[in-house]
Amino acid sequence: MIDRTEIEKRDYIAAFDGLRAIAIMSIVGHQMMAYRIPGGFLGLNIFLLLSGYFMTASLMDSLMKNGKVPLKSFLTKRLKRIIIPTFAMIVAVIFYLLLFQRELLVNLRSTMVSNLFFMNNWWQIIQENDHAITVLTQSPFSHLWYMSLAVQYYLLWPILFVFLSVMIKKHQVLQKVVLALLVASVLLMITKDFSNVHFLRIFFGTDTRAFSVLTGAVVALLFPIQRFYGEYKQKYRYESVIRFVPIVLLVLSLFVMKEHSHLTFRGGMFIFDVIVAALMMISLHPKSVTSLFFRLKPLTVIGRRSLSYYLWYLPLSVLYQAKIGDTSSTPVLHRIVEIVLLVILGELWYQLFEKGKFSKVMNQLSAQWTHSTRRTVKMVYSAAVALILLIGFIQASPRLSAQESALQEVLLASESLSQNTRNTDKKVVKTINNIQGLSREETVFSSNTSITFIGDTMLLAMAQEIPTLYPNAVISANRDLQVFELGTMIDQLKEQKQLGDIIVLMVGSNGAYTKGQLDAVLKKIGMDKQIFLVSNTINRTWQGQINQISNNLAEKYSNVYYIDWKTESSTHPDWFYEKASIVNTTGAHQQGLWIAKMIYQTLRGS
């Protein structure tokens, strides 16, 4: 635990390390178990608030003591803390991929370049985070959009703040101007159209996420750390208890807010930032009860390593899962292995780059070398790094571009079809054409069936087969759909009277879910409906787990049935895009016929 004299000496706020620990644990927990911690992505907001606070506090301190800010040294010092470990991680991952998992280099060229120039957030916006790419091949660098965002703020905010400080002499007016910028950023977020495309613009945008940094800046302007050097006195009887209210609200937000919820981006995220800001303010004094809580040794240790943990949590997960395959038989064991590997790599990166031991070792070694030797070693080292990046860039050829382009076209067409089926009045089909692959009885049955398909990418990939098989079908699909978000979609379908007598659920492509969560969805749909759960083929670690859950619930309820598409398609790799995950056009046709046959056999056949 940091001594108070040390805190005063360095203006160090140990409690904020505890907040960083909460942030990184939320992020890692969300990545591993989004169905358990749906709001874990909000950990990034905590990072941004703390960055805004420390940048502004440091700038204000320099202005008050020296009357100016040495911008060059200020920016160099802080950017090096981010850029060097990030760059080293990228080089290390590419080197590993070249040696052991070259198949994951596919389509990494633009990702590598955008990350090396710290513009990945805007690249993902421009690319609309192409869902076809993320489905067919996971990227170990997709989380680095946040590092790009952080670098942009470290470049922009100090310059803007110094400019405002020079132009505005009164501190209170400066506070109001920063607050106005904060409000403008919030308005940019809440007024933008919320759709799949605009969601990415809102989530990754430098302007729409600026309010988190600005909230931290406002806290720094209102409550500089120097105000809390005096003795701490409790003013109210239950003050210690009241101070824990923001902690409770913060934890509650992590379990309630959802990544694709309108509530989150219509003010919910800003409310979360206000909660964190309140927590920061009441934790500034080193003797306050919340400060003591966040200064617990385990939290401060994790918090100080949060950058290194953040850099490695996704690459480790992607590389490990791609190597191991389906881990659903022993998920807890594999999660523990991933966490242990993360702790080891995070500690290594923390010691080498954040604590500067890499530089210290190199300096100690180079002290014994001649000038010529130092220059040679530096050239060899630079050439090796450049060679790794160059080979990685060349190897990362767009080999799957044709498949991705085809899948993207299918997904877009299916999304349009889904919308049309929900906006078109259903009429009784009078002319029933024969469908090759179905008997006359199966065709007549499907043509007059009141049916609703609900799902994610798995449904969108085969959705264009549905109107032929089920002319009266309603299709409700969302690429990013999670099972724990299904309640809102079902309520909308009920309100619009578009929930058919038969419901087909095709979910699980975006993450695992619990038996209780799917059970709740089935009950919300209603026990008066005939519900069919289609097994998932997504090439992810949770595939076996969710298919088993669906099968178990089908055995539990008499109106719920399990369609084992996974087994049916297992001997037909030609029905899928690469990696046997999402059906291609041939597979979509076969899947549509299989579902139609299974529904008919279950409800009408022998």
XYZ file of C-alpha atoms in Angstrom, residues 11 39 73 128 233 391 438 456 483 537 592:
11
model
C 0.441 13.430 -6.522
C -21.896 -4.247 -19.351
C 7.879 16.533 -23.288
C -18.325 -0.945 -40.905
C -13.107 14.332 8.773
C 6.777 -10.575 -43.882
C -39.785 -31.461 -50.459
C -28.348 -13.748 -35.755
C -29.634 -14.326 -26.323
C -22.224 -24.564 -36.238
C -33.675 -24.543 -45.396
